[in-house]
Short mmCIF file of C-alpha atoms and ligand atoms in Angstrom, two decimals:
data_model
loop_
_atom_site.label_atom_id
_atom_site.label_comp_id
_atom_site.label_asym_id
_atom_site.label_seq_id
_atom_site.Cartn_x
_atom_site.Cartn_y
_atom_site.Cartn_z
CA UNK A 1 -27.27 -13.15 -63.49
CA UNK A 2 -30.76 -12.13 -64.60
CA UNK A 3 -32.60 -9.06 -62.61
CA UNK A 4 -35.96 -8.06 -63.46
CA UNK A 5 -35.48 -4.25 -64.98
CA UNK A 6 -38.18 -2.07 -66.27
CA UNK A 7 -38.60 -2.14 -70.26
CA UNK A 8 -38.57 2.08 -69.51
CA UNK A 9 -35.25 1.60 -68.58
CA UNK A 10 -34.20 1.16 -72.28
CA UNK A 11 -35.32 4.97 -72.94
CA UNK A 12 -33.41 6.66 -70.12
CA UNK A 13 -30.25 8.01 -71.71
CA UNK A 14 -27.46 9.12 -69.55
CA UNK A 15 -26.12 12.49 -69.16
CA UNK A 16 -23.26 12.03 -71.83
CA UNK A 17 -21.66 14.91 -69.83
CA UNK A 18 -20.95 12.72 -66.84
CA UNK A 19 -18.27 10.52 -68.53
CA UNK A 20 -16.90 13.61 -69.97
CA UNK A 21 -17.17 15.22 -66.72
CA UNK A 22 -15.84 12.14 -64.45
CA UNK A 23 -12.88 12.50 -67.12
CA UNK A 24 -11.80 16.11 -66.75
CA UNK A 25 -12.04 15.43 -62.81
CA UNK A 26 -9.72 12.83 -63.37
CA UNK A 27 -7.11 15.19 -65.91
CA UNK A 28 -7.58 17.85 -63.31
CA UNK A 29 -6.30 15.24 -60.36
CA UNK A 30 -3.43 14.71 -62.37
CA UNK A 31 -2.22 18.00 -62.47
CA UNK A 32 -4.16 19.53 -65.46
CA UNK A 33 -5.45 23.10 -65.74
CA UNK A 34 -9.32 22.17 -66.82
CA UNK A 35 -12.04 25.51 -67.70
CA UNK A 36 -14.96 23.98 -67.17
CA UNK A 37 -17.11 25.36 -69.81
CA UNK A 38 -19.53 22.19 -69.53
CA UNK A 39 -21.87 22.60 -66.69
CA UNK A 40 -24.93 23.76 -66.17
CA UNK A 41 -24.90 25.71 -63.09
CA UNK A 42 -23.71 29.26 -62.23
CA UNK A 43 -20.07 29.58 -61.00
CA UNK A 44 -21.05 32.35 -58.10
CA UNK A 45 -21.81 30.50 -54.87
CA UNK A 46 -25.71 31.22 -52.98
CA UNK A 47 -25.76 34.59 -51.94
CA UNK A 48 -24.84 34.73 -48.11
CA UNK A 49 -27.52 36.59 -47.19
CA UNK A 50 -29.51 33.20 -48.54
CA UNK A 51 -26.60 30.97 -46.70
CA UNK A 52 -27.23 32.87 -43.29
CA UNK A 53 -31.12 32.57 -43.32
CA UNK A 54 -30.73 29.03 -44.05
CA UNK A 55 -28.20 28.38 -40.92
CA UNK A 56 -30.79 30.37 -39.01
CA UNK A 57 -33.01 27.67 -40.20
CA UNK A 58 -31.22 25.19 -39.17
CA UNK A 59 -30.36 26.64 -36.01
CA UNK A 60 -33.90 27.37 -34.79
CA UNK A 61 -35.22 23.77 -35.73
CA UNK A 62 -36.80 23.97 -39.12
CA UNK A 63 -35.68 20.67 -40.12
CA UNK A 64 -39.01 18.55 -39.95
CA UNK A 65 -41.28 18.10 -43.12
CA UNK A 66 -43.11 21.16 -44.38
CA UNK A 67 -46.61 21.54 -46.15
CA UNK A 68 -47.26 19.40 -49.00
CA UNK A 69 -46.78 22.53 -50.77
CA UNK A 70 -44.53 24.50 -49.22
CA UNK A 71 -44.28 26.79 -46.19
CA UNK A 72 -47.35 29.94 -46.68
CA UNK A 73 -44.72 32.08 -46.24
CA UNK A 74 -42.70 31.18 -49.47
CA UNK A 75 -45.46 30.69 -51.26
CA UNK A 76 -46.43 34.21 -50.26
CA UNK A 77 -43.35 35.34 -51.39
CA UNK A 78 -42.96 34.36 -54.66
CA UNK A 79 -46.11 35.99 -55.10
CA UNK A 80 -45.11 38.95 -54.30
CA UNK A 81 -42.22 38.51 -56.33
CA UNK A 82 -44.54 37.92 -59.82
CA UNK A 83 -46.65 40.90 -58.57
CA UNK A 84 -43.42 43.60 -57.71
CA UNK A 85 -40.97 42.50 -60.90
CA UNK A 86 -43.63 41.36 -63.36
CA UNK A 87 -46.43 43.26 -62.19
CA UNK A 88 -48.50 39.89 -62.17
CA UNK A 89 -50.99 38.58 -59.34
CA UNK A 90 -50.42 35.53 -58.84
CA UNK A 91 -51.86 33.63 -56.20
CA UNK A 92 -50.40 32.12 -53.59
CA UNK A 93 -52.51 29.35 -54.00
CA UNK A 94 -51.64 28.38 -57.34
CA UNK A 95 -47.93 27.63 -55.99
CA UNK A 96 -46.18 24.82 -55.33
CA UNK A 97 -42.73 24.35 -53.80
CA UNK A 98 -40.74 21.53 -55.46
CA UNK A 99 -37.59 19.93 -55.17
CA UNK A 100 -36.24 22.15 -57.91
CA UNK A 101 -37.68 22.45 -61.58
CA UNK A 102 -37.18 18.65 -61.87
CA UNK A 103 -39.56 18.31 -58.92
CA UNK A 104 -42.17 20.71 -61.06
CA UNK A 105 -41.72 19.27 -64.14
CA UNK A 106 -42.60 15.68 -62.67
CA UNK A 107 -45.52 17.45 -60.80
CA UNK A 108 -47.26 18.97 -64.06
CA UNK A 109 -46.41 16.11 -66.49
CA UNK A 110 -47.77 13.10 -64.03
CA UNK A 111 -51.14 15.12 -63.64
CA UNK A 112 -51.07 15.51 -67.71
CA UNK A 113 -49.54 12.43 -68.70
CA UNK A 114 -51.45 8.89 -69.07
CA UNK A 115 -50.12 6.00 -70.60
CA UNK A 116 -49.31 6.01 -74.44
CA UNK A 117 -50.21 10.13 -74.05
CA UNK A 118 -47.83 12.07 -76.59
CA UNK A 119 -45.76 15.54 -75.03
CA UNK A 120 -44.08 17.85 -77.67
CA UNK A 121 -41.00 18.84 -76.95
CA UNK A 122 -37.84 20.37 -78.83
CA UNK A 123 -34.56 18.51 -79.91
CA UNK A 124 -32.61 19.97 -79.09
CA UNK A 125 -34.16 20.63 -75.65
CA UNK A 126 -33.20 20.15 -71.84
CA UNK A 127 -32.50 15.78 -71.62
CA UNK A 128 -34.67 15.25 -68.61
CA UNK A 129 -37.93 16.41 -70.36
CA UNK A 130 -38.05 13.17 -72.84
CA UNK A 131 -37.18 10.87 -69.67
CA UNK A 132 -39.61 11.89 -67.60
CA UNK A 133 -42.30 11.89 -69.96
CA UNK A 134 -40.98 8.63 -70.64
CA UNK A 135 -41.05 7.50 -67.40
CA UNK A 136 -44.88 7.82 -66.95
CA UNK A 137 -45.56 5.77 -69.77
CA UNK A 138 -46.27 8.52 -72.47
CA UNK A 139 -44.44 9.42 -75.42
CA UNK A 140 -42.15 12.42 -76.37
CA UNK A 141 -42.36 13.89 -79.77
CA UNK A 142 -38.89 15.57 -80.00
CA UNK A 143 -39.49 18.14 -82.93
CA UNK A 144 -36.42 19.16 -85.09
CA UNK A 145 -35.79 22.84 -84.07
CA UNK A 146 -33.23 24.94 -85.41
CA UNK A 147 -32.06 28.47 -85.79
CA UNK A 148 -34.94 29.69 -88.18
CA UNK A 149 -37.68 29.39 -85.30
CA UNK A 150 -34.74 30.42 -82.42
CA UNK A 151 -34.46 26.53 -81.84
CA UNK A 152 -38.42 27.16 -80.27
CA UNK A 153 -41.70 25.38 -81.28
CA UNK A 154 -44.19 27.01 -83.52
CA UNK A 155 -47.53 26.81 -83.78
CA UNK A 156 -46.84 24.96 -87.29
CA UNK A 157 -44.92 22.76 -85.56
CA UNK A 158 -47.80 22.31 -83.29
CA UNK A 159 -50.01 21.47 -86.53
CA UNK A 160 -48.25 19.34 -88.05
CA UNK A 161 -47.61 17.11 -84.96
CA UNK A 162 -50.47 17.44 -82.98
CA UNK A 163 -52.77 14.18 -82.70
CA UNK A 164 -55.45 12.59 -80.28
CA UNK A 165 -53.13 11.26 -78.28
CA UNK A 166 -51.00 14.61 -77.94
CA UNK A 167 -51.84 16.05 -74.10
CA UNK A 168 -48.87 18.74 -73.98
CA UNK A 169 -46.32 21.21 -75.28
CA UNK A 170 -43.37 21.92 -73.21
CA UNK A 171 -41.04 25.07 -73.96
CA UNK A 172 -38.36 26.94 -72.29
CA UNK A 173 -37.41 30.84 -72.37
CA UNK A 174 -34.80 31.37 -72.02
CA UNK A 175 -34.26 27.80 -73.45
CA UNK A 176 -31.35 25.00 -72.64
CA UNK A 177 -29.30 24.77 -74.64
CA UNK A 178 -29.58 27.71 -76.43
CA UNK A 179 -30.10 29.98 -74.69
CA UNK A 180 -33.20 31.33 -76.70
CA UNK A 181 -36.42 33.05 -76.06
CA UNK A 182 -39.84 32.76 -76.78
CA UNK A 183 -41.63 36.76 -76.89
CA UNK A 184 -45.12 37.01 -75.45
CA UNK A 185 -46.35 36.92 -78.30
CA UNK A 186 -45.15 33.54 -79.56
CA UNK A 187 -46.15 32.37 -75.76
CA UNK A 188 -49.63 33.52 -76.13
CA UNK A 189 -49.82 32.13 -79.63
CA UNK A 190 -48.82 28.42 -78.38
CA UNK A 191 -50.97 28.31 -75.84
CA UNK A 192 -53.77 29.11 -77.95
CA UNK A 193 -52.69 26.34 -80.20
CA UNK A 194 -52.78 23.66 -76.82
CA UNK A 195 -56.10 25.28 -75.57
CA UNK A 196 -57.76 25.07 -79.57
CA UNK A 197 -56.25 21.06 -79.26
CA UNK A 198 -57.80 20.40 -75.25
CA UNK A 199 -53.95 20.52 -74.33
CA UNK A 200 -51.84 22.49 -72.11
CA UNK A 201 -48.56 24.12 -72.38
CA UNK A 202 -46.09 23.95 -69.99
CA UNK A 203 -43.51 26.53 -69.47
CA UNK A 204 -40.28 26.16 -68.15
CA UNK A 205 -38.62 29.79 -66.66
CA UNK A 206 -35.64 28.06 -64.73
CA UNK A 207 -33.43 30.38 -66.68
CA UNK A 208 -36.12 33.38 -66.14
CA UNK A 209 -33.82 36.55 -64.43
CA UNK A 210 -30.64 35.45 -66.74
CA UNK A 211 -31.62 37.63 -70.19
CA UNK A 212 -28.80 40.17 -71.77
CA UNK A 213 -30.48 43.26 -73.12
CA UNK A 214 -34.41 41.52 -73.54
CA UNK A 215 -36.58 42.51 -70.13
CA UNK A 216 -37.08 39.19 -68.23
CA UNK A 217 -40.60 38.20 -68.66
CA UNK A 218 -43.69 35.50 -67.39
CA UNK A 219 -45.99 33.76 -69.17
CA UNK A 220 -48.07 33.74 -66.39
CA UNK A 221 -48.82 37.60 -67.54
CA UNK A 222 -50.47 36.19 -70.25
CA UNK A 223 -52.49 33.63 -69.29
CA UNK A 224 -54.08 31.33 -66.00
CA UNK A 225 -54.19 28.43 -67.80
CA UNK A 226 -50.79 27.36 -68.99
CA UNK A 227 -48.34 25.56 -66.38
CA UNK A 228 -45.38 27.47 -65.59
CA UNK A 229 -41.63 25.72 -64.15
CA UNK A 230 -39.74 27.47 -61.99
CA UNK A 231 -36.41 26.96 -59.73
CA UNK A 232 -33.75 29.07 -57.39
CA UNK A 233 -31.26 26.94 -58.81
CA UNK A 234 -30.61 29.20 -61.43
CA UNK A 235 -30.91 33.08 -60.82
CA UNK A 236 -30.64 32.81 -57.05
CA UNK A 237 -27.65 30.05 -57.63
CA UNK A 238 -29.13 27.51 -54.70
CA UNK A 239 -28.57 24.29 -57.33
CA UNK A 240 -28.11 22.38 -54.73
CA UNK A 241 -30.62 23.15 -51.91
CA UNK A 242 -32.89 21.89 -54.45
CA UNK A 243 -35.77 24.05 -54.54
CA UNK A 244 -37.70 25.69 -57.00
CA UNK A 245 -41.67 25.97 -57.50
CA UNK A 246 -44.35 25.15 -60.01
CA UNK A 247 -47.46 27.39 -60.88
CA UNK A 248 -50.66 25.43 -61.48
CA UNK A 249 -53.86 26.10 -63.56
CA UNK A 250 -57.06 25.90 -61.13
CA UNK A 251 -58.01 23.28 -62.65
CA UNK A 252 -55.26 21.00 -61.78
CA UNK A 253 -54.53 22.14 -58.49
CA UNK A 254 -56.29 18.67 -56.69
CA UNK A 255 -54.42 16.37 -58.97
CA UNK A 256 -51.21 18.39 -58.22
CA UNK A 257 -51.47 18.53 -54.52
CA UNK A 258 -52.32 14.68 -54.29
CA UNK A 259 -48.99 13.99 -56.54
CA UNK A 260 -46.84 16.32 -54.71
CA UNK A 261 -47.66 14.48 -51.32
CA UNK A 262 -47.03 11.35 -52.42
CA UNK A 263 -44.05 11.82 -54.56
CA UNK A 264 -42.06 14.42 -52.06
CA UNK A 265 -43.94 14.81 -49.09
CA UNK A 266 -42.43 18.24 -49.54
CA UNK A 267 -39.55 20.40 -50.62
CA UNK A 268 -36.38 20.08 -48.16
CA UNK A 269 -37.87 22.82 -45.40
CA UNK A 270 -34.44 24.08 -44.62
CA UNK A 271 -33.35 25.18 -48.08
CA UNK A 272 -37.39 26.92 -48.14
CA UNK A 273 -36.48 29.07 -45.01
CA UNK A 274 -33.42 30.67 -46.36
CA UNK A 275 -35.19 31.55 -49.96
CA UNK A 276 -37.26 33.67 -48.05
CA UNK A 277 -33.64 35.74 -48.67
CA UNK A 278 -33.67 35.38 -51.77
CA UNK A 279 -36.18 37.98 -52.70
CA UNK A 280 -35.00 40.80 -49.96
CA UNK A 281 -33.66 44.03 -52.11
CA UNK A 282 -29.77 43.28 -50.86
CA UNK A 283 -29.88 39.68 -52.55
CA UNK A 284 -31.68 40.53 -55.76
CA UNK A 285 -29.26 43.71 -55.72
CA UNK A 286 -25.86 40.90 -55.87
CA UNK A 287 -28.32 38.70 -58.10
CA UNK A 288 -28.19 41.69 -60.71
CA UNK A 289 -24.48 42.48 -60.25
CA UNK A 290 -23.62 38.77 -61.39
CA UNK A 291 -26.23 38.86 -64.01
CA UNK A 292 -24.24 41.87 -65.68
CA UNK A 293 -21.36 39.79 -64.87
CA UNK A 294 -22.68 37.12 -67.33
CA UNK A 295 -23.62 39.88 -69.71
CA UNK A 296 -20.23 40.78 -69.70
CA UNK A 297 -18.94 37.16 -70.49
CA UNK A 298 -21.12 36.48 -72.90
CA UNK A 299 -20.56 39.71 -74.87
CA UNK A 300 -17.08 38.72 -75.17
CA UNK A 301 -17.44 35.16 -75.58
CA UNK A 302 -19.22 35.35 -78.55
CA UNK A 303 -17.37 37.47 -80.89
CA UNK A 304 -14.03 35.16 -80.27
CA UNK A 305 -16.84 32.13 -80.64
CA UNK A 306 -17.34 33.06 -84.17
CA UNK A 307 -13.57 33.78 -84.85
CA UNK A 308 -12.90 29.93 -83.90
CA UNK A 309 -14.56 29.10 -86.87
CA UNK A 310 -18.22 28.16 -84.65
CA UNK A 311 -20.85 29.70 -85.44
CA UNK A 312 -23.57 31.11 -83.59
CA UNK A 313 -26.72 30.80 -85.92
CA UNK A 314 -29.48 32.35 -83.10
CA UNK A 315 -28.60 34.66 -80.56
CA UNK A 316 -28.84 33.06 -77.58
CA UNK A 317 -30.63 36.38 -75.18
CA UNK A 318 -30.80 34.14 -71.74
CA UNK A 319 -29.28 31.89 -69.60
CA UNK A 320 -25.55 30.78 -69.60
CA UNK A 321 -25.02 28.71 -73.21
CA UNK A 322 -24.30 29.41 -76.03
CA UNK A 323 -25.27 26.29 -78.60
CA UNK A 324 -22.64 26.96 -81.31
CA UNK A 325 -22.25 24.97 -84.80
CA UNK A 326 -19.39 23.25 -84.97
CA UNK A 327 -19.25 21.92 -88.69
CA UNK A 328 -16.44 24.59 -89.65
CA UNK A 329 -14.32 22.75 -87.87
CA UNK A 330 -15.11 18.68 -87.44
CA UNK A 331 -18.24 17.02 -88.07
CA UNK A 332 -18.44 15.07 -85.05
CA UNK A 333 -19.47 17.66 -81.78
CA UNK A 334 -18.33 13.99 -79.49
CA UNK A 335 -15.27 13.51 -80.54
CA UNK A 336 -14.23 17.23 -80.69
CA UNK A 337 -15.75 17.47 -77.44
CA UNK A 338 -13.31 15.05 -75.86
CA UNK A 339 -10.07 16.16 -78.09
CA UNK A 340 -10.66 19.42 -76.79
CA UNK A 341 -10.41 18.10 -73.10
CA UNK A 342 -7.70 16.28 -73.93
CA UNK A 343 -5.61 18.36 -76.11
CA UNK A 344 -6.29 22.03 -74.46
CA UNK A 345 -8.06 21.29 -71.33
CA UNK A 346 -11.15 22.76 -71.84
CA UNK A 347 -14.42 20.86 -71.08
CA UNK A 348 -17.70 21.70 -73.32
CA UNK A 349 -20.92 19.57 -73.72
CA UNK A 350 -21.56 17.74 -77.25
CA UNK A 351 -24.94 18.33 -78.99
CA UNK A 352 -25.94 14.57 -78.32
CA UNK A 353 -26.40 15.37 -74.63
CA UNK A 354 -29.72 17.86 -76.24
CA UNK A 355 -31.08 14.92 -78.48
CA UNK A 356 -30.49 13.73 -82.08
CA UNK A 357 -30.97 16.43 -84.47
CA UNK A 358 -27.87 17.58 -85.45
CA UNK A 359 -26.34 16.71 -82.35
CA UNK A 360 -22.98 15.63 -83.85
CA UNK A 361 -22.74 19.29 -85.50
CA UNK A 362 -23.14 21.27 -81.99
CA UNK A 363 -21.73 21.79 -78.96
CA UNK A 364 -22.81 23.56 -76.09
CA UNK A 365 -20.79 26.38 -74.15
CA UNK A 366 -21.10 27.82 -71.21
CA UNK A 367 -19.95 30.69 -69.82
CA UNK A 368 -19.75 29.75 -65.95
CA UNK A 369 -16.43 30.91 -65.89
CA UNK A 370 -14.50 34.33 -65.50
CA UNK A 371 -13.89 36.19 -68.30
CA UNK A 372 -10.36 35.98 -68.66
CA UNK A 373 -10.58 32.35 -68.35
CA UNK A 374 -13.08 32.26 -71.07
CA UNK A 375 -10.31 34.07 -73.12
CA UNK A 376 -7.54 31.89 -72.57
CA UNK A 377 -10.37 28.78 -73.15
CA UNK A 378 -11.11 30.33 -76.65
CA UNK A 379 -7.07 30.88 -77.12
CA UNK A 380 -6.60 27.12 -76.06
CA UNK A 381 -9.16 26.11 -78.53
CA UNK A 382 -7.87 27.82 -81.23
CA UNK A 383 -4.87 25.07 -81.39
CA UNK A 384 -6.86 22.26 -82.19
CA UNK A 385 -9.20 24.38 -84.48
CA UNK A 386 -6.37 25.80 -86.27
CA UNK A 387 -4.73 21.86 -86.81
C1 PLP B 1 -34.32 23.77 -68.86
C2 PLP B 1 -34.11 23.16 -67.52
N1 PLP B 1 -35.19 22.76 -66.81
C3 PLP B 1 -35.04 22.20 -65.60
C4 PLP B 1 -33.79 21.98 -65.02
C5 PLP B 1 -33.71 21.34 -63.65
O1 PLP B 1 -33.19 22.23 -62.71
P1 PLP B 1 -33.39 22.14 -61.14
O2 PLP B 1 -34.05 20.87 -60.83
O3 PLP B 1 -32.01 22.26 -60.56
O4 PLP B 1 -34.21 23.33 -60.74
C6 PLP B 1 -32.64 22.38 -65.73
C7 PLP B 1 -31.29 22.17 -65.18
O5 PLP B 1 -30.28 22.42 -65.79
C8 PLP B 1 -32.81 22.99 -67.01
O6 PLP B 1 -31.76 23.40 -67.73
#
């Protein structure tokens, strides 16, 4: 029967993962020992300190809608947050809770984003960006990126792609899925390249916290007039209390505040009240502990990586991925994908799930699993590599 469905809805991939995913769910049902080395969330469950504040919430009633932009005191405290680990002021103000960095991201791209307006963006890069541009009626200009510019945008690439109808650049550092960063001084370089054009650059921190042997940084110590993304989902592990926060230029701070009411009506107030634990010296202590745990993984995860035959062309300094090439071994990241699921068990993310650009030569890996597991994953591996 015919059903009226938006021409957008052409453009909106889904997450390839999910099948892949749904599949290993099913093997595991069965009986089958599956590492899940495919998803992009942190292993550790919320710190309890975070858990108990948000009972407490519960408990004492907060369960009713909050401020547009989130409860002052959150707000408050991821100000002082910027001002005691970064050394930043940032004010209050200029925050917004979201649902999440998805709820930011839709936040600063519908107050930047008209109708035919162009957003650069990276392929590969994190899926949702290209939908949601997408879905307000603009165009994303995925860039080829690859391990000579750390898989990051340039101001060349900013150049050479740049038009009248180009509004935005949107980055990430540490960046999904490669786990790669921009320095402050390639920040502060593309923003200078959006301000020179009348654009504005958008940076997404979600992974901000999770770097291995780089300081963790803000762009927001460089400049007021670049959008930044933030989330708890990540560092503080709360992916699913949904919550993260969005730093606005002045300037938009109107158009942001009328989007965020009528889109949300606000963050989920529960999940607000207990990351007011997330920044009290016991949580970020266990935050720390887990982020030397990933340290730890990685460091070892790598070196047997590039044994495998899959090669690590950028060294990923953040987040939980490492975005390995795959072309000493098959030439088709999809299909290994799912032999390897099959065949050893192990579940890992193809390149297509990131965009087009040598997709079929990448896979993603991530290492939200123990160490030894990640050993025996790499070990399991090896008999399909070594066929
Ligand atoms: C780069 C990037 N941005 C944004 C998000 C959205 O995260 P959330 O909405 O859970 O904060 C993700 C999730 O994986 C991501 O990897």
């Amino acid at each position: 029967m015919k059903f009226p469905l938006a021409e957008r809805m052409e453009y909106i991939a889904p997450f390839q993962v999910m099948a892949l995913l749904e599949r290993a769910k099913q093997l595991q049902s069965a009986g089958r020992d599956i590492i899940h080395m495919e998803i992009g969330e942190p292993d550790f469950r919320t710190p309890d300190t975070i858990v108990q504040a948000g009972i407490k919430a519960l408990q004492d009633g907060h369960t009713g809608y909050s401020p547009a932009l989130g409860i002052p005191a959150l707000r408050e405290a991821i100000s002082g947050f910027y001002a005691s680990h970064y050394g930043v002021n940032v004010p209050a103000s200029r925050i917004v809770v979201t649902s999440g960095a998805s709820g930011a991201l839709l936040l600063a791209l519908g107050a930047l984003v008209s109708q035919g307006s162009e957003v650069l963006l990276t392929d590969p890069g994190y899926p949702c960006n290209r939908h949601f541009v997408r879905l307000l009626e603009g165009l994303p200009v995925n860039i080829p990126v690859g391990p000579e510019t750390k898989y990051q945008l340039t101001p060349d690439h900013l150049a050479q792609h740049w038009n009248d109808k180009t509004v935005a650049t949107l980055v990430a550092s540490p960046a999904n899925p490669t786990g790669t960063l921009l320095t402050p001084a390639e920040i502060q370089a593309l923003n200078e390249a959006c301000l020179a054009r009348h654009g504005r650059l958008i940076v997404d921190e979600i992974y901000q916290g999770l770097t291995y042997g780089v300081e963790a940084q803000t762009a927001l110590a460089l400049s007021e007039d670049l959008f930044v993304i933030n989330s708890f989902s990540k560092y503080f592990q709360m992916t699913g209390w949904r919550l993260g926060w969005l730093v606005v230029p002045e300037a938009y701070l109107d158009a942001v505040t009328r989007l965020a009411q009528n889109i949300f009506i606000s963050a989920p107030t529960p999940a607000q009240y207990a990351a007011l634990a997330a920044f009290a010296p016991d949580t970020i202590q266990l935050l720390e502990e887990r982020r030397h745990v990933f340290a730890e993984r990685r460091n070892t995860l790598i070196p047997l990586l590039t044994e495998l035959g899959l090669k690590v062309a950028s060294e990923p300094e953040g987040a939980f991925y490492v975005y390995a090439d795959c072309t000493g071994i098959t030439d088709d990241s999809y299909q290994f994908a799912y032999r390897a699921l099959e065949e050893t068990g192990i579940a890992l993310t193809p390149g297509l799930d990131f965009g087009s650009y040598r997709a079929n030569e990448h896979i993603r890996i991530a290492y939200t699993a123990d160490t030894h597991r990640l050993v025996e994953a790499v070990e399991r591996l090896g008999r399909i590599t070594r066929t």
